[in-house]
mmCIF file with all atom_site columns, C-alpha atoms in Angstrom:
data_model
loop_
_atom_site.group_PDB
_atom_site.id
_atom_site.type_symbol
_atom_site.label_atom_id
_atom_site.label_alt_id
_atom_site.label_comp_id
_atom_site.label_asym_id
_atom_site.label_entity_id
_atom_site.label_seq_id
_atom_site.pdbx_PDB_ins_code
_atom_site.Cartn_x
_atom_site.Cartn_y
_atom_site.Cartn_z
_atom_site.occupancy
_atom_site.B_iso_or_equiv
_atom_site.pdbx_formal_charge
_atom_site.auth_seq_id
_atom_site.auth_comp_id
_atom_site.auth_asym_id
_atom_site.auth_atom_id
_atom_site.pdbx_PDB_model_num
ATOM 1   C CA . MET A 1 1   ? -5.930  7.381   0.442   1.00 61.00 ? 1   MET A CA 1
ATOM 2   C CA . ARG A 1 2   ? -3.024  9.795   0.273   1.00 58.00 ? 2   ARG A CA 1
ATOM 3   C CA . CYS A 1 3   ? -1.129  7.198   2.306   1.00 65.00 ? 3   CYS A CA 1
ATOM 4   C CA . SER A 1 4   ? -1.269  4.898   -0.706  1.00 69.00 ? 4   SER A CA 1
ATOM 5   C CA . VAL A 1 5   ? 1.259   7.219   -2.311  1.00 74.00 ? 5   VAL A CA 1
ATOM 6   C CA . ILE A 1 6   ? 3.197   8.303   0.761   1.00 74.00 ? 6   ILE A CA 1
ATOM 7   C CA . GLU A 1 7   ? 3.328   4.897   2.488   1.00 74.00 ? 7   GLU A CA 1
ATOM 8   C CA . PRO A 1 8   ? 2.757   2.361   -0.300  1.00 67.00 ? 8   PRO A CA 1
ATOM 9   C CA . GLN A 1 9   ? 4.231   -0.454  1.775   1.00 66.00 ? 9   GLN A CA 1
ATOM 10  C CA . SER A 1 10  ? 1.512   0.081   4.378   1.00 68.00 ? 10  SER A CA 1
ATOM 11  C CA . THR A 1 11  ? -1.654  1.025   2.561   1.00 65.00 ? 11  THR A CA 1
ATOM 12  C CA . GLY A 1 12  ? -1.081  0.881   -1.163  1.00 71.00 ? 12  GLY A CA 1
ATOM 13  C CA . ILE A 1 13  ? -3.692  0.108   -3.790  1.00 77.00 ? 13  ILE A CA 1
ATOM 14  C CA . GLY A 1 14  ? -1.988  -3.224  -4.278  1.00 76.00 ? 14  GLY A CA 1
ATOM 15  C CA . GLY A 1 15  ? -2.647  -4.232  -0.680  1.00 79.00 ? 15  GLY A CA 1
ATOM 16  C CA . ASP A 1 16  ? -5.308  -4.749  1.911   1.00 84.00 ? 16  ASP A CA 1
ATOM 17  C CA . CYS A 1 17  ? -7.667  -2.512  3.838   1.00 86.00 ? 17  CYS A CA 1
ATOM 18  C CA . PHE A 1 18  ? -9.178  -3.071  7.260   1.00 90.00 ? 18  PHE A CA 1
ATOM 19  C CA . ALA A 1 19  ? -11.561 -0.525  8.730   1.00 92.00 ? 19  ALA A CA 1
ATOM 20  C CA . LEU A 1 20  ? -13.698 -0.038  11.816  1.00 95.00 ? 20  LEU A CA 1
ATOM 21  C CA . ILE A 1 21  ? -16.326 2.634   11.289  1.00 94.00 ? 21  ILE A CA 1
ATOM 22  C CA . GLN A 1 22  ? -18.803 4.079   13.755  1.00 94.00 ? 22  GLN A CA 1
ATOM 23  C CA . PRO A 1 23  ? -21.444 5.908   11.741  1.00 89.00 ? 23  PRO A CA 1
ATOM 24  C CA . LYS A 1 24  ? -22.275 9.326   13.180  1.00 86.00 ? 24  LYS A CA 1
ATOM 25  C CA . GLY A 1 25  ? -25.127 9.154   15.666  1.00 81.00 ? 25  GLY A CA 1
ATOM 26  C CA . GLU A 1 26  ? -24.974 5.381   16.009  1.00 84.00 ? 26  GLU A CA 1
ATOM 27  C CA . GLY A 1 27  ? -23.415 3.287   18.763  1.00 86.00 ? 27  GLY A CA 1
ATOM 28  C CA . LYS A 1 28  ? -22.611 0.258   16.631  1.00 93.00 ? 28  LYS A CA 1
ATOM 29  C CA . ILE A 1 29  ? -19.274 -0.231  14.947  1.00 95.00 ? 29  ILE A CA 1
ATOM 30  C CA . VAL A 1 30  ? -19.139 -1.657  11.444  1.00 95.00 ? 30  VAL A CA 1
ATOM 31  C CA . SER A 1 31  ? -16.071 -3.604  10.330  1.00 95.00 ? 31  SER A CA 1
ATOM 32  C CA . TYR A 1 32  ? -14.725 -4.022  6.819   1.00 94.00 ? 32  TYR A CA 1
ATOM 33  C CA . ASN A 1 33  ? -12.263 -6.676  5.753   1.00 92.00 ? 33  ASN A CA 1
ATOM 34  C CA . GLY A 1 34  ? -10.629 -5.714  2.503   1.00 89.00 ? 34  GLY A CA 1
ATOM 35  C CA . SER A 1 35  ? -7.918  -8.329  2.711   1.00 86.00 ? 35  SER A CA 1
ATOM 36  C CA . GLY A 1 36  ? -6.793  -9.946  -0.460  1.00 78.00 ? 36  GLY A CA 1
ATOM 37  C CA . ARG A 1 37  ? -7.725  -13.403 -1.526  1.00 76.00 ? 37  ARG A CA 1
ATOM 38  C CA . ALA A 1 38  ? -5.641  -16.267 -2.798  1.00 72.00 ? 38  ALA A CA 1
ATOM 39  C CA . PRO A 1 39  ? -6.954  -19.161 -4.856  1.00 73.00 ? 39  PRO A CA 1
ATOM 40  C CA . MET A 1 40  ? -7.285  -22.448 -2.949  1.00 73.00 ? 40  MET A CA 1
ATOM 41  C CA . ALA A 1 41  ? -4.959  -24.105 -5.447  1.00 70.00 ? 41  ALA A CA 1
ATOM 42  C CA . ALA A 1 42  ? -2.184  -21.560 -4.869  1.00 72.00 ? 42  ALA A CA 1
ATOM 43  C CA . THR A 1 43  ? 0.370   -23.934 -3.383  1.00 72.00 ? 43  THR A CA 1
ATOM 44  C CA . PRO A 1 44  ? 4.110   -23.332 -3.863  1.00 70.00 ? 44  PRO A CA 1
ATOM 45  C CA . ASN A 1 45  ? 4.434   -26.278 -6.241  1.00 70.00 ? 45  ASN A CA 1
ATOM 46  C CA . GLY A 1 46  ? 1.275   -25.258 -8.097  1.00 70.00 ? 46  GLY A CA 1
ATOM 47  C CA . LEU A 1 47  ? 2.706   -21.827 -8.874  1.00 71.00 ? 47  LEU A CA 1
ATOM 48  C CA . GLU A 1 48  ? 6.068   -22.885 -10.243 1.00 70.00 ? 48  GLU A CA 1
ATOM 49  C CA . ARG A 1 49  ? 7.627   -26.244 -10.869 1.00 70.00 ? 49  ARG A CA 1
ATOM 50  C CA . ASN A 1 50  ? 9.944   -27.355 -8.052  1.00 74.00 ? 50  ASN A CA 1
ATOM 51  C CA . LEU A 1 51  ? 9.062   -24.404 -5.835  1.00 73.00 ? 51  LEU A CA 1
ATOM 52  C CA . HIS A 1 52  ? 8.995   -25.598 -2.229  1.00 77.00 ? 52  HIS A CA 1
ATOM 53  C CA . ALA A 1 53  ? 8.555   -22.249 -0.505  1.00 79.00 ? 53  ALA A CA 1
ATOM 54  C CA . ILE A 1 54  ? 7.368   -18.846 -1.656  1.00 76.00 ? 54  ILE A CA 1
ATOM 55  C CA . PRO A 1 55  ? 10.059  -16.153 -1.270  1.00 79.00 ? 55  PRO A CA 1
ATOM 56  C CA . LEU A 1 56  ? 8.803   -13.001 0.480   1.00 78.00 ? 56  LEU A CA 1
ATOM 57  C CA . THR A 1 57  ? 9.950   -10.851 -2.448  1.00 75.00 ? 57  THR A CA 1
ATOM 58  C CA . SER A 1 58  ? 8.117   -12.957 -5.027  1.00 77.00 ? 58  SER A CA 1
ATOM 59  C CA . ALA A 1 59  ? 4.939   -11.770 -6.743  1.00 74.00 ? 59  ALA A CA 1
ATOM 60  C CA . HIS A 1 60  ? 3.471   -15.058 -5.525  1.00 74.00 ? 60  HIS A CA 1
ATOM 61  C CA . ALA A 1 61  ? 3.803   -13.867 -1.904  1.00 76.00 ? 61  ALA A CA 1
ATOM 62  C CA . VAL A 1 62  ? 0.975   -11.356 -2.254  1.00 75.00 ? 62  VAL A CA 1
ATOM 63  C CA . SER A 1 63  ? -2.722  -11.958 -2.492  1.00 76.00 ? 63  SER A CA 1
ATOM 64  C CA . ILE A 1 64  ? -5.160  -10.376 -4.899  1.00 77.00 ? 64  ILE A CA 1
ATOM 65  C CA . PRO A 1 65  ? -5.459  -6.787  -3.626  1.00 79.00 ? 65  PRO A CA 1
ATOM 66  C CA . GLY A 1 66  ? -8.616  -5.904  -1.722  1.00 85.00 ? 66  GLY A CA 1
ATOM 67  C CA . ALA A 1 67  ? -8.018  -2.258  -0.766  1.00 86.00 ? 67  ALA A CA 1
ATOM 68  C CA . VAL A 1 68  ? -9.706  -0.516  -3.691  1.00 87.00 ? 68  VAL A CA 1
ATOM 69  C CA . ASP A 1 69  ? -12.820 -2.671  -3.463  1.00 90.00 ? 69  ASP A CA 1
ATOM 70  C CA . ALA A 1 70  ? -12.977 -2.024  0.292   1.00 91.00 ? 70  ALA A CA 1
ATOM 71  C CA . TRP A 1 71  ? -12.694 1.734   -0.291  1.00 91.00 ? 71  TRP A CA 1
ATOM 72  C CA . ALA A 1 72  ? -15.521 1.599   -2.828  1.00 93.00 ? 72  ALA A CA 1
ATOM 73  C CA . THR A 1 73  ? -17.696 -0.472  -0.489  1.00 94.00 ? 73  THR A CA 1
ATOM 74  C CA . ILE A 1 74  ? -17.081 1.846   2.470   1.00 94.00 ? 74  ILE A CA 1
ATOM 75  C CA . LEU A 1 75  ? -17.855 4.891   0.327   1.00 94.00 ? 75  LEU A CA 1
ATOM 76  C CA . ARG A 1 76  ? -21.018 3.257   -0.995  1.00 95.00 ? 76  ARG A CA 1
ATOM 77  C CA . ASP A 1 77  ? -22.171 2.454   2.536   1.00 94.00 ? 77  ASP A CA 1
ATOM 78  C CA . HIS A 1 78  ? -21.049 5.616   4.359   1.00 93.00 ? 78  HIS A CA 1
ATOM 79  C CA . GLY A 1 79  ? -19.539 8.168   2.014   1.00 93.00 ? 79  GLY A CA 1
ATOM 80  C CA . LYS A 1 80  ? -20.678 11.492  0.704   1.00 93.00 ? 80  LYS A CA 1
ATOM 81  C CA . LEU A 1 81  ? -17.920 12.002  -1.858  1.00 94.00 ? 81  LEU A CA 1
ATOM 82  C CA . GLY A 1 82  ? -16.689 9.846   -4.723  1.00 91.00 ? 82  GLY A CA 1
ATOM 83  C CA . LEU A 1 83  ? -13.260 8.359   -5.297  1.00 90.00 ? 83  LEU A CA 1
ATOM 84  C CA . ASP A 1 84  ? -12.651 11.015  -7.955  1.00 91.00 ? 84  ASP A CA 1
ATOM 85  C CA . THR A 1 85  ? -12.736 13.685  -5.236  1.00 94.00 ? 85  THR A CA 1
ATOM 86  C CA . LEU A 1 86  ? -11.140 11.686  -2.440  1.00 90.00 ? 86  LEU A CA 1
ATOM 87  C CA . LEU A 1 87  ? -8.142  10.648  -4.535  1.00 89.00 ? 87  LEU A CA 1
ATOM 88  C CA . GLN A 1 88  ? -7.156  14.223  -5.394  1.00 92.00 ? 88  GLN A CA 1
ATOM 89  C CA . PRO A 1 89  ? -4.709  14.637  -2.442  1.00 90.00 ? 89  PRO A CA 1
ATOM 90  C CA . ALA A 1 90  ? -3.024  11.340  -3.406  1.00 87.00 ? 90  ALA A CA 1
ATOM 91  C CA . ILE A 1 91  ? -2.790  12.408  -7.033  1.00 90.00 ? 91  ILE A CA 1
ATOM 92  C CA . LYS A 1 92  ? -1.319  15.759  -6.001  1.00 92.00 ? 92  LYS A CA 1
ATOM 93  C CA . ALA A 1 93  ? 1.266   14.073  -3.741  1.00 87.00 ? 93  ALA A CA 1
ATOM 94  C CA . ALA A 1 94  ? 2.247   11.684  -6.534  1.00 84.00 ? 94  ALA A CA 1
ATOM 95  C CA . GLU A 1 95  ? 2.632   14.489  -9.057  1.00 89.00 ? 95  GLU A CA 1
ATOM 96  C CA . GLU A 1 96  ? 4.177   17.205  -6.899  1.00 89.00 ? 96  GLU A CA 1
ATOM 97  C CA . GLY A 1 97  ? 6.032   15.257  -4.224  1.00 83.00 ? 97  GLY A CA 1
ATOM 98  C CA . TYR A 1 98  ? 5.642   15.185  -0.478  1.00 83.00 ? 98  TYR A CA 1
ATOM 99  C CA . ILE A 1 99  ? 7.587   15.401  2.751   1.00 82.00 ? 99  ILE A CA 1
ATOM 100 C CA . VAL A 1 100 ? 8.856   12.013  3.838   1.00 80.00 ? 100 VAL A CA 1
ATOM 101 C CA . ALA A 1 101 ? 7.993   11.206  7.447   1.00 81.00 ? 101 ALA A CA 1
ATOM 102 C CA . PRO A 1 102 ? 10.883  10.125  9.698   1.00 85.00 ? 102 PRO A CA 1
ATOM 103 C CA . ARG A 1 103 ? 9.441   6.616   10.122  1.00 83.00 ? 103 ARG A CA 1
ATOM 104 C CA . ILE A 1 104 ? 9.171   6.065   6.372   1.00 81.00 ? 104 ILE A CA 1
ATOM 105 C CA . ALA A 1 105 ? 12.692  7.403   5.820   1.00 82.00 ? 105 ALA A CA 1
ATOM 106 C CA . PHE A 1 106 ? 13.898  4.926   8.458   1.00 86.00 ? 106 PHE A CA 1
ATOM 107 C CA . ASP A 1 107 ? 12.133  2.035   6.687   1.00 84.00 ? 107 ASP A CA 1
ATOM 108 C CA . TRP A 1 108 ? 13.501  3.026   3.284   1.00 80.00 ? 108 TRP A CA 1
ATOM 109 C CA . LYS A 1 109 ? 17.028  3.376   4.659   1.00 85.00 ? 109 LYS A CA 1
ATOM 110 C CA . ASN A 1 110 ? 16.849  -0.071  6.262   1.00 88.00 ? 110 ASN A CA 1
ATOM 111 C CA . ALA A 1 111 ? 15.483  -1.586  3.042   1.00 84.00 ? 111 ALA A CA 1
ATOM 112 C CA . PHE A 1 112 ? 17.962  0.223   0.771   1.00 86.00 ? 112 PHE A CA 1
ATOM 113 C CA . ASP A 1 113 ? 19.725  -2.921  -0.478  1.00 87.00 ? 113 ASP A CA 1
ATOM 114 C CA . LYS A 1 114 ? 16.404  -4.529  -1.366  1.00 83.00 ? 114 LYS A CA 1
ATOM 115 C CA . LEU A 1 115 ? 14.950  -1.346  -2.884  1.00 81.00 ? 115 LEU A CA 1
ATOM 116 C CA . LYS A 1 116 ? 17.917  -0.594  -5.132  1.00 84.00 ? 116 LYS A CA 1
ATOM 117 C CA . ASN A 1 117 ? 17.448  -3.965  -6.844  1.00 83.00 ? 117 ASN A CA 1
ATOM 118 C CA . GLY A 1 118 ? 13.752  -3.465  -7.605  1.00 78.00 ? 118 GLY A CA 1
ATOM 119 C CA . THR A 1 119 ? 12.529  -2.777  -11.127 1.00 78.00 ? 119 THR A CA 1
ATOM 120 C CA . ASN A 1 120 ? 11.102  0.702   -10.440 1.00 80.00 ? 120 ASN A CA 1
ATOM 121 C CA . THR A 1 121 ? 11.892  1.313   -6.794  1.00 77.00 ? 121 THR A CA 1
ATOM 122 C CA . GLU A 1 122 ? 15.011  3.366   -7.459  1.00 79.00 ? 122 GLU A CA 1
ATOM 123 C CA . ARG A 1 123 ? 13.021  5.647   -9.762  1.00 79.00 ? 123 ARG A CA 1
ATOM 124 C CA . TYR A 1 124 ? 10.226  6.215   -7.267  1.00 75.00 ? 124 TYR A CA 1
ATOM 125 C CA . LEU A 1 125 ? 11.658  5.612   -3.803  1.00 73.00 ? 125 LEU A CA 1
ATOM 126 C CA . LEU A 1 126 ? 15.364  6.420   -4.060  1.00 80.00 ? 126 LEU A CA 1
ATOM 127 C CA . PRO A 1 127 ? 15.814  9.994   -5.275  1.00 76.00 ? 127 PRO A CA 1
ATOM 128 C CA . HIS A 1 128 ? 19.318  10.434  -6.715  1.00 82.00 ? 128 HIS A CA 1
ATOM 129 C CA . GLY A 1 129 ? 19.972  6.762   -5.876  1.00 84.00 ? 129 GLY A CA 1
ATOM 130 C CA . LYS A 1 130 ? 19.748  7.311   -2.116  1.00 82.00 ? 130 LYS A CA 1
ATOM 131 C CA . PRO A 1 131 ? 17.047  6.753   0.502   1.00 79.00 ? 131 PRO A CA 1
ATOM 132 C CA . ALA A 1 132 ? 14.868  9.816   1.068   1.00 73.00 ? 132 ALA A CA 1
ATOM 133 C CA . TRP A 1 133 ? 15.477  11.732  4.253   1.00 70.00 ? 133 TRP A CA 1
ATOM 134 C CA . PRO A 1 134 ? 12.767  13.660  6.093   1.00 64.00 ? 134 PRO A CA 1
ATOM 135 C CA . ALA A 1 135 ? 12.670  17.432  6.081   1.00 55.00 ? 135 ALA A CA 1
ATOM 136 C CA . MET A 1 136 ? 13.321  18.916  9.503   1.00 51.00 ? 136 MET A CA 1
#
């Protein structure tokens, strides 16, 4: 869950969650599909008048997030700790900062032009107005 802070584009609370779990001592694998849903009526023209395609950067391009519900379901079925305990490393990373992995720094650098135009992305993802660079 720490990845939701450190790699929000990959595993954030506003996204999806897919998991394959093999409970200890069992041979079977259990799958969880925490993908988001979209209403059946969510057509481009139904969302906005004269919209013929949904831009990738539009809020309409994402589904209703399913990650948090999937986490709760997995914890209910297999967990020993609650979200309050399991989210502590993510909370700490969000409050105190974290080392940016080289792959994430690469992604942020390549998406710089898009990120600098976001509402809050500069504040959270572009320290001092520049892409983060990993510590070596």
